[in-house]
Amino acid sequence: MSANRAILLGNVGKDPEIRSAQSGDKIASFSLATSEQWKDKNTGEKKEATEWHNIVVFNQNLIPVIEQYVKKGGRLYIEGKICTRKWQDKEGRDRWSTEIVLGKFDGKLSLEGSPNTQPRAADEHSYGTTTTREPNGEKQTFVRDLDDEVPF
């Protein structure tokens, strides 16, 4: 058995490019940046490394969401396949590109908030809690009444 799955949580590097295939299907592509931060043990200095990922979306159900909501700087959760394709540049030299592909019938995309929004730390008491923001900016928290009894 084998698996080919990439899971990324990062920020959109540029507004998505939407183009049409000869079949009429739309294809979305954009870059996603993932960053890692650490403190240097020797100097105590904060360090950061950023990786850039090319994202290609063929899933027609996700394209309208991308067109309307995905913008440069937005935070996204992406699940897709790692694919490497070979192509030729203008001089006829072989080149390779590695992409995260959300195929026609697979892949996931989730909008995760504004670019500066850090994921909220979850704890054992936050399960079943939803926080919303009213148009005036006030937060409201709702707690779902969760039944502790499992029916099986």
Short mmCIF file of C-alpha atoms in Angstrom, two decimals:
data_model
loop_
_atom_site.label_atom_id
_atom_site.label_comp_id
_atom_site.label_asym_id
_atom_site.label_seq_id
_atom_site.Cartn_x
_atom_site.Cartn_y
_atom_site.Cartn_z
CA MET A 1 0.00 0.00 0.00
CA SER A 2 1.17 3.55 -0.61
CA ALA A 3 -0.17 7.03 -0.02
CA ASN A 4 0.43 10.38 -1.68
CA ARG A 5 -1.01 13.14 0.51
CA ALA A 6 0.21 16.63 1.33
CA ILE A 7 -1.36 18.71 4.11
CA LEU A 8 -0.48 22.40 4.25
CA LEU A 9 -1.58 25.32 6.41
CA GLY A 10 -0.22 28.61 5.16
CA ASN A 11 -0.76 31.98 3.54
CA VAL A 12 -1.62 32.65 -0.10
CA GLY A 13 1.33 34.28 -1.88
CA LYS A 14 -0.58 35.82 -4.79
CA ASP A 15 -4.17 36.14 -5.95
CA PRO A 16 -5.28 32.92 -7.69
CA GLU A 17 -5.03 32.70 -11.46
CA ILE A 18 -8.15 31.16 -13.01
CA ARG A 19 -7.98 29.82 -16.54
CA SER A 20 -10.15 27.57 -18.68
CA ALA A 21 -9.19 24.24 -20.19
CA GLN A 22 -10.28 23.27 -23.70
CA SER A 23 -13.03 21.18 -22.10
CA GLY A 24 -14.47 24.33 -20.52
CA ASP A 25 -13.47 23.28 -17.00
CA LYS A 26 -11.75 25.93 -14.93
CA ILE A 27 -8.32 25.50 -13.35
CA ALA A 28 -7.10 27.58 -10.41
CA SER A 29 -3.46 28.04 -9.49
CA PHE A 30 -1.74 30.04 -6.75
CA SER A 31 1.21 29.85 -4.39
CA LEU A 32 1.03 29.04 -0.69
CA ALA A 33 3.73 29.89 1.85
CA THR A 34 4.34 27.76 4.93
CA SER A 35 6.71 29.03 7.62
CA GLU A 36 8.62 27.48 10.45
CA GLN A 37 9.98 29.51 13.38
CA TRP A 38 12.55 28.61 16.00
CA LYS A 39 15.04 30.13 18.38
CA ASP A 40 18.75 29.61 17.62
CA LYS A 41 20.27 27.73 20.58
CA ASN A 42 23.64 29.46 20.28
CA THR A 43 22.57 33.09 19.76
CA GLY A 44 19.02 33.09 21.14
CA GLU A 45 18.00 34.83 17.91
CA LYS A 46 14.57 34.07 16.42
CA LYS A 47 14.84 32.42 12.99
CA GLU A 48 12.28 31.67 10.30
CA ALA A 49 12.27 29.56 7.15
CA THR A 50 9.55 29.84 4.50
CA GLU A 51 8.70 27.22 1.87
CA TRP A 52 6.68 28.13 -1.22
CA HIS A 53 4.26 25.59 -2.69
CA ASN A 54 2.53 25.74 -6.07
CA ILE A 55 -1.15 24.77 -5.74
CA VAL A 56 -3.24 23.63 -8.73
CA VAL A 57 -6.98 23.00 -8.37
CA PHE A 58 -9.05 21.01 -10.88
CA ASN A 59 -12.00 20.36 -8.53
CA GLN A 60 -14.92 22.31 -10.09
CA ASN A 61 -16.74 22.54 -6.74
CA LEU A 62 -13.81 24.43 -5.19
CA ILE A 63 -13.21 26.89 -8.06
CA PRO A 64 -16.12 29.26 -7.16
CA VAL A 65 -14.91 29.39 -3.55
CA ILE A 66 -11.39 30.19 -4.73
CA GLU A 67 -12.64 32.86 -7.15
CA GLN A 68 -14.70 34.60 -4.49
CA TYR A 69 -12.77 34.17 -1.24
CA VAL A 70 -9.11 33.27 -1.81
CA LYS A 71 -6.92 36.37 -1.94
CA LYS A 72 -3.25 37.17 -1.46
CA GLY A 73 -2.38 36.91 2.24
CA GLY A 74 -5.38 34.73 3.11
CA ARG A 75 -4.81 31.72 5.34
CA LEU A 76 -5.71 28.29 3.87
CA TYR A 77 -5.70 24.65 4.82
CA ILE A 78 -4.94 22.51 1.76
CA GLU A 79 -4.97 18.75 1.26
CA GLY A 80 -3.88 17.30 -2.06
CA LYS A 81 -1.48 15.05 -3.98
CA ILE A 82 2.18 15.83 -4.57
CA CYS A 83 2.74 15.78 -8.33
CA THR A 84 5.87 16.49 -10.35
CA ARG A 85 5.47 17.36 -14.00
CA LYS A 86 8.05 17.72 -16.70
CA TRP A 87 7.96 20.60 -19.19
CA GLN A 88 10.28 22.45 -21.56
CA ASP A 89 11.38 26.06 -21.28
CA LYS A 90 11.73 28.49 -24.21
CA GLU A 91 15.21 27.12 -25.01
CA GLY A 92 13.86 23.56 -25.14
CA ARG A 93 15.51 22.47 -21.89
CA ASP A 94 13.68 20.01 -19.68
CA ARG A 95 12.32 21.47 -16.44
CA TRP A 96 10.37 19.97 -13.56
CA SER A 97 7.78 21.53 -11.28
CA THR A 98 6.44 20.02 -8.08
CA GLU A 99 2.86 20.99 -7.26
CA ILE A 100 0.17 20.18 -4.76
CA VAL A 101 -2.80 19.11 -6.89
CA LEU A 102 -6.44 19.07 -5.82
CA GLY A 103 -7.91 16.77 -8.45
CA LYS A 104 -11.38 16.76 -9.98
CA PHE A 105 -12.76 14.46 -7.30
CA ASP A 106 -10.41 14.81 -4.37
CA GLY A 107 -8.52 17.33 -2.28
CA LYS A 108 -9.62 19.71 0.44
CA LEU A 109 -9.48 23.45 0.85
CA SER A 110 -10.55 25.34 3.94
CA LEU A 111 -10.52 29.09 4.55
CA GLU A 112 -8.76 29.67 7.87
CA GLY A 113 -9.25 33.41 8.46
CA SER A 114 -7.25 36.55 7.81
CA PRO A 115 -3.50 36.46 7.15
CA ASN A 116 -2.57 37.53 10.68
CA THR A 117 -4.98 35.16 12.40
CA GLN A 118 -3.16 32.49 14.35
CA PRO A 119 -4.97 29.20 14.90
CA ARG A 120 -6.81 29.23 18.21
CA ALA A 121 -5.35 26.86 20.76
CA ALA A 122 -7.88 24.15 21.50
CA ASP A 123 -8.34 22.70 24.93
CA GLU A 124 -10.55 20.00 26.36
CA HIS A 125 -13.24 22.57 27.28
CA SER A 126 -13.51 24.16 23.82
CA TYR A 127 -15.03 21.13 22.08
CA GLY A 128 -18.52 22.02 20.87
CA THR A 129 -17.92 25.77 21.22
CA THR A 130 -18.39 28.11 18.28
CA THR A 131 -17.27 31.73 18.25
CA THR A 132 -18.77 34.17 15.76
CA ARG A 133 -18.19 37.84 15.15
CA GLU A 134 -21.18 40.15 14.88
CA PRO A 135 -21.17 42.90 12.19
CA ASN A 136 -20.36 45.46 14.92
CA GLY A 137 -17.20 43.49 15.82
CA GLU A 138 -18.44 41.92 19.07
CA LYS A 139 -17.73 38.24 19.63
CA GLN A 140 -20.47 35.82 20.58
CA THR A 141 -19.79 32.33 21.87
CA PHE A 142 -22.25 29.49 21.56
CA VAL A 143 -21.91 26.16 23.31
CA ARG A 144 -23.62 23.22 21.67
CA ASP A 145 -25.43 20.86 24.00
CA LEU A 146 -23.42 17.71 23.36
CA ASP A 147 -24.81 14.38 24.46
CA ASP A 148 -22.14 12.34 26.22
CA GLU A 149 -23.90 9.06 25.54
CA VAL A 150 -22.61 7.20 22.51
CA PRO A 151 -25.43 5.33 20.70
CA PHE A 152 -23.30 2.29 19.83
#
